[in-house]
Coordinates of C-alpha atoms in Angstrom, one line a residue:
X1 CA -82.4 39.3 56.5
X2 CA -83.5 35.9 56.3
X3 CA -85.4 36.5 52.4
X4 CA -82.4 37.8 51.4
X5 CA -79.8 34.8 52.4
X6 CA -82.0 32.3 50.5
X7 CA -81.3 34.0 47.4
X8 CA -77.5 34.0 48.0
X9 CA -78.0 30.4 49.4
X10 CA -79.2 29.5 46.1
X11 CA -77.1 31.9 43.6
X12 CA -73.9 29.9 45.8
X13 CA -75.4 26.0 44.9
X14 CA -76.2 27.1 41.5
X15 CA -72.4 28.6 41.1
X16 CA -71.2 25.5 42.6
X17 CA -73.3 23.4 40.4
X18 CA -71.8 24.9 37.4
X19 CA -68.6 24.5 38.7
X20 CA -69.3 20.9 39.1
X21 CA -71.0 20.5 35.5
X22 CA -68.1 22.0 33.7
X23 CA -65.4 19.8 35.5
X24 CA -67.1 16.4 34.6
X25 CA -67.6 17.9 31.2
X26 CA -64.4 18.4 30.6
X27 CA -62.9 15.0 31.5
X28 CA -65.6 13.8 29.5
X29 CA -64.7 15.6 26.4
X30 CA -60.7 15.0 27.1
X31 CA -59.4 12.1 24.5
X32 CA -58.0 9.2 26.6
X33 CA -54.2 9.1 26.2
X34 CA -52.7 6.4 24.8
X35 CA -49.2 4.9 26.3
X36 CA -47.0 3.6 23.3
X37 CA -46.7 0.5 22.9
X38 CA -43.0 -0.7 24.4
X39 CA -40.4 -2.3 21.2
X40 CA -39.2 -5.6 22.2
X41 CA -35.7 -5.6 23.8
X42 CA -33.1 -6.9 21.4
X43 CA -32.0 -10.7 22.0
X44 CA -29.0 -11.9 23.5
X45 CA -25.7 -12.8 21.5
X46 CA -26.0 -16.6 21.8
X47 CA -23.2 -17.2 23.4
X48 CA -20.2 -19.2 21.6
X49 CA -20.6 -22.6 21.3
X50 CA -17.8 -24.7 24.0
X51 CA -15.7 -26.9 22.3
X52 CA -13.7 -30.1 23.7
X53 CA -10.9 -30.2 21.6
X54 CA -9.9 -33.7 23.0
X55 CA -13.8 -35.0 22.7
X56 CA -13.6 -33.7 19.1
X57 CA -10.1 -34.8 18.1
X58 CA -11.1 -38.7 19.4
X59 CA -14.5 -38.7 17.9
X60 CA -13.1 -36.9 14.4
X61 CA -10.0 -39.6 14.0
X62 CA -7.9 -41.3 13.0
X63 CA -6.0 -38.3 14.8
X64 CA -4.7 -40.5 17.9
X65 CA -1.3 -39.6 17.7
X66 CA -1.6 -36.2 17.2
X67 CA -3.8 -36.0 20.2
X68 CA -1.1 -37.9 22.6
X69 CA 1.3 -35.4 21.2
X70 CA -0.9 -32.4 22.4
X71 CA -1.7 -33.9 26.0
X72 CA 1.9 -35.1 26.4
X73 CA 3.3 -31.5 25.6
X74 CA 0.3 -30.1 27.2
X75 CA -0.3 -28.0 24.4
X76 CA -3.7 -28.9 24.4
X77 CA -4.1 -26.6 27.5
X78 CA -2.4 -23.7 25.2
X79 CA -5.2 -24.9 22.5
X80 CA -8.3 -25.3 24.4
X81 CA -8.1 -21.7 26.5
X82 CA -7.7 -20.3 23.5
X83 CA -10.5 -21.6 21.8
X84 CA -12.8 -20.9 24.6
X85 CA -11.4 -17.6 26.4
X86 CA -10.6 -15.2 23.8
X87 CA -12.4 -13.4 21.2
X88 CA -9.8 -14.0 18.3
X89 CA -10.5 -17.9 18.1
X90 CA -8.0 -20.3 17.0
X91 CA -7.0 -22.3 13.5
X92 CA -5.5 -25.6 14.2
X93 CA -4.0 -28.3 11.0
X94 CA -4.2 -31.5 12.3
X95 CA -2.2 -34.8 10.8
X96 CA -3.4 -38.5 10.5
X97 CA -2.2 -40.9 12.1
X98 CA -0.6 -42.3 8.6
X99 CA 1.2 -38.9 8.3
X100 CA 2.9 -39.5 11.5
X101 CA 3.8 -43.7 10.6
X102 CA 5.1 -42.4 7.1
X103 CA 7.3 -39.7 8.3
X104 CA 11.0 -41.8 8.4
X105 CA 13.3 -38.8 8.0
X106 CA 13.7 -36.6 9.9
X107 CA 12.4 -38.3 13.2
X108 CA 10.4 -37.1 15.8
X109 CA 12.2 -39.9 18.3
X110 CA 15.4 -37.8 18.5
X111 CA 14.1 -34.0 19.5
X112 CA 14.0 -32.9 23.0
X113 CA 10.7 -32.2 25.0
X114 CA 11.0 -28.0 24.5
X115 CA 11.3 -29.1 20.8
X116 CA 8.8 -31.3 20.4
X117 CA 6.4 -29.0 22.4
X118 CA 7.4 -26.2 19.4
X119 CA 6.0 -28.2 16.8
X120 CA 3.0 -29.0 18.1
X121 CA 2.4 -25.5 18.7
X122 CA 3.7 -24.9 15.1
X123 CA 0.4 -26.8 13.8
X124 CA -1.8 -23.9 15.8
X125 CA -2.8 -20.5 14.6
X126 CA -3.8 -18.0 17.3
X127 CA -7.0 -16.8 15.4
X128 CA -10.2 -18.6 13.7
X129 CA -9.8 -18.4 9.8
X130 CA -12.5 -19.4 7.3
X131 CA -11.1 -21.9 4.3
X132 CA -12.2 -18.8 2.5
X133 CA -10.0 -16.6 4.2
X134 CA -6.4 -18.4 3.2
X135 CA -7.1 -16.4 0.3
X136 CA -6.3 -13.4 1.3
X137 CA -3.5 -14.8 3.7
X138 CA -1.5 -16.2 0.7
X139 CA -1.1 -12.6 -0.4
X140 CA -0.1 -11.5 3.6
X141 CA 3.2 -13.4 3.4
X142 CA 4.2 -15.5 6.0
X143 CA 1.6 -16.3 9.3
X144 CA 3.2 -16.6 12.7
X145 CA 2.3 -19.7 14.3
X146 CA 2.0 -20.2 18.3
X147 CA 5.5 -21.5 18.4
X148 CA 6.3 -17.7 17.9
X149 CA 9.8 -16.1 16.4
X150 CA 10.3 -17.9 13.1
X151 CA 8.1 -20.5 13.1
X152 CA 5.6 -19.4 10.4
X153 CA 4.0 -20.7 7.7
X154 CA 3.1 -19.9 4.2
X155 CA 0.0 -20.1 2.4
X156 CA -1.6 -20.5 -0.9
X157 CA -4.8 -21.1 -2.5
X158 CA -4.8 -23.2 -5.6
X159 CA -8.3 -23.3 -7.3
X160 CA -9.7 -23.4 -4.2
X161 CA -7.2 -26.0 -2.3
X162 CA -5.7 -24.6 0.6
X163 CA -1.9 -25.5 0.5
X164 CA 0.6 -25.2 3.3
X165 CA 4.3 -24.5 3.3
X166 CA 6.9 -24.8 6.4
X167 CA 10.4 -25.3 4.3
X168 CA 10.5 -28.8 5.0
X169 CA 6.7 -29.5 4.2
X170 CA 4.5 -28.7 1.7
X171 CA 1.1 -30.0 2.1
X172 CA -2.7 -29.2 1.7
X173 CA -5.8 -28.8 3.9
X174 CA -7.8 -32.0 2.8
X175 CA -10.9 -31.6 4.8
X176 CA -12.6 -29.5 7.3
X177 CA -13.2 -31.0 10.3
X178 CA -14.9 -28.6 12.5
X179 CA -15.5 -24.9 11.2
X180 CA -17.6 -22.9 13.2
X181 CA -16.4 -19.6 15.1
X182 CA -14.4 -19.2 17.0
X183 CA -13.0 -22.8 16.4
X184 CA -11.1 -24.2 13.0
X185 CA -9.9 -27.6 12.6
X186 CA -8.4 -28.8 9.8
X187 CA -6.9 -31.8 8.5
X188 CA -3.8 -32.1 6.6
X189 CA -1.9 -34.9 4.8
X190 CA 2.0 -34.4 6.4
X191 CA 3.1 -33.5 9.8
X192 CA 4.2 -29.8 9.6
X193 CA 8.3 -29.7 9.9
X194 CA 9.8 -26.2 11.0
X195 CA 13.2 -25.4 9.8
X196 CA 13.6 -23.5 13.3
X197 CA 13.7 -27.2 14.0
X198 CA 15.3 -29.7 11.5
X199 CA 17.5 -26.3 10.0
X200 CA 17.3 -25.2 6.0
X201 CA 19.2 -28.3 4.7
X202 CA 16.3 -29.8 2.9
X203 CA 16.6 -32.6 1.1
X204 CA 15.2 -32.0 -2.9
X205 CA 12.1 -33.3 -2.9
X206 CA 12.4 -36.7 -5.4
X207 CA 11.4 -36.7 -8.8
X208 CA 8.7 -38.8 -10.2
X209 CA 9.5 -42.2 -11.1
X210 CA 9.2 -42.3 -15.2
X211 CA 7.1 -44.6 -16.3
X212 CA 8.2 -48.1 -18.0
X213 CA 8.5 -48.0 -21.8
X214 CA 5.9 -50.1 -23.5
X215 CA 7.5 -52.3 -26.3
X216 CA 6.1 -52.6 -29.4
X217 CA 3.8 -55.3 -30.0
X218 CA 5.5 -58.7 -32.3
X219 CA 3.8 -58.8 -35.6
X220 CA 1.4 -61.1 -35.9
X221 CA 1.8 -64.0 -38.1
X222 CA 0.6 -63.4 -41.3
X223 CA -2.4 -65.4 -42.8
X224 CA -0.9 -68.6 -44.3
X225 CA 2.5 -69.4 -41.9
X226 CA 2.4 -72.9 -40.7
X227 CA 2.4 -73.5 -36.5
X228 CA 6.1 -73.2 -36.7
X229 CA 5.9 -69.2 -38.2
X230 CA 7.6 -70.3 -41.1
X231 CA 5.9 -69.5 -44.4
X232 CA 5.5 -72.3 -47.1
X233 CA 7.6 -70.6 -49.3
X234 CA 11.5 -71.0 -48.6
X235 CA 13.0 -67.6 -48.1
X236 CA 15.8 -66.7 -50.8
X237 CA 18.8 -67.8 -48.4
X238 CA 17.4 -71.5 -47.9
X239 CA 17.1 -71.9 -51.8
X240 CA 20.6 -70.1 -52.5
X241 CA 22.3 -72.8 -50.1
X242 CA 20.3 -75.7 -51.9
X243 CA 21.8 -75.1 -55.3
X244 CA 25.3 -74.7 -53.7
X245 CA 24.6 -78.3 -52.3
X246 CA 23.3 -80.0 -55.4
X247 CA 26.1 -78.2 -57.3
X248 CA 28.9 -79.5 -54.9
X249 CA 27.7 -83.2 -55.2
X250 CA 27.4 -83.0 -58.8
X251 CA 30.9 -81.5 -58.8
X252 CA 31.6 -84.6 -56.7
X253 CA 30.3 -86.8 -59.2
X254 CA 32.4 -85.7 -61.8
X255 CA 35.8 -85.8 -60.7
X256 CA 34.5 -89.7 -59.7
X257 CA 33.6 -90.2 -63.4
X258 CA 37.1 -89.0 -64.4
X259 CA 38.9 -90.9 -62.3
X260 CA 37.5 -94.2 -63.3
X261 CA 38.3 -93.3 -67.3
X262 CA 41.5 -92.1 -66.3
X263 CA 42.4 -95.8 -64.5
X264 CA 40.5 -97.7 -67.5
X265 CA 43.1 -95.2 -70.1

């Protein structure tokens, strides 16, 4: 019994030793895996940029009155949420100060707070547009404002010059003062005038004042006048009223003559 379980003793290692062999050989010969390689997570949307409308407005100038009008009416509230809380942006034509000192009729002294408040809104556009997109909104018809009901505004691009029409205005963007999604400010040359306001009795706009007719120049002395601009040869009356003088004294003369020989006959 005993020579026979050293046989199977041995005939069990030498199984168990294969065993073993082939494992390790195996993971040896197995290729390593290789993880791919993670792609980079997009970045972020950069956020859009805050803008202080009244920081902007007082650096940008000379928009002061403008800006009292919008913090007065606290339309700038209306203006800045806008700008900062919605995706649609906002367009807004500001005037200079000189538009506001020019502007005698009609007056801004006379309307009432709700009005006044209308047309500041009236110089706001609830949504961000490019200068290159008046384009296509001078082929839209008229834009509403954020006055609302009828006070809109009508727009067309001249060779590139953005003008603005509101009935009692017409007027043209003459410089960009901020542009940059979603915020548009843009300056204009006249305070914006609804007719929902001052009504649709506009006065004609005056014609230009013609210009002064230029006289023709004098003639110019020709060469040989004297100081005086008389030229050294008498003209044709002077000499025909010198031979009716020396005929009248010689006519004179002779009726003298015959009076004498008629005393002396």
């Amino acid at each position: 019994m005993k020579n026979m379980e050293v046989p199977m003793i041995f005939m069990v290692s030498c199984t168990l030793l294969l065993l073993c062999s082939s494992s390790a050989y195996a993971q040896t010969a197995k290729s390593p895996s290789i993880s791919p390689t993670p792609s980079p997570a997009p970045a972020p949307a950069p956020a859009p940029e805050h803008v202080n409308l009244t920081d902007l407005l007082t650096v940008a100038g000379p928009f002061h009155t403008f800006l009292s009008y919008l913090e007065s009416t606290k339309v700038i509230d209306t203006f800045q949420n806008q700008a900062n809380n919605t995706e649609e942006g906002i367009t807004i034509f500001v005037p200079k100060d000189g538009a506001f000192s020019s502007l005698k009729k009609p007056s801004l002294s006379n309307l009432t707070k709700d009005q006044l408040k209308s047309l500041i809104l009236f110089h706001g556009l609830p949504h961000y547009y490019s200068l290159a997109e008046f384009k296509n909104l001078s082929e839209s018809g008229p834009v509403p404002t954020f006055a609302g009901g009828q006070y809109t505004l009508n727009f067309s691009d001249v060779s590139g010059t953005v003008n603005i029409g509101s009935g009692w205005t017409n007027t043209k963007v003459s410089s960009s003062v901020h542009s940059t999604d979603p915020v548009a400010v843009y300056q204009v040359d006249k305070v914006l005038l609804p007719e929902a306001i001052f009504g649709t009795d506009i006065p004609p706009t005056p014609a230009p004042a013609p210009s002064p007719d230029i006289s023709p120049a004098a003639d110019t002395p020709s060469e040989g006048t004297n100081g005086e601009g008389s030229s050294p040869t008498s003209p044709p009356g002077k000499s025909n009223s010198y031979r009716m003088i020396n005929w009248g004294i010689w006519s004179h003369l002779v009726l003298a003559l015959s009076g004498v020989l008629v005393f002396f006959l």
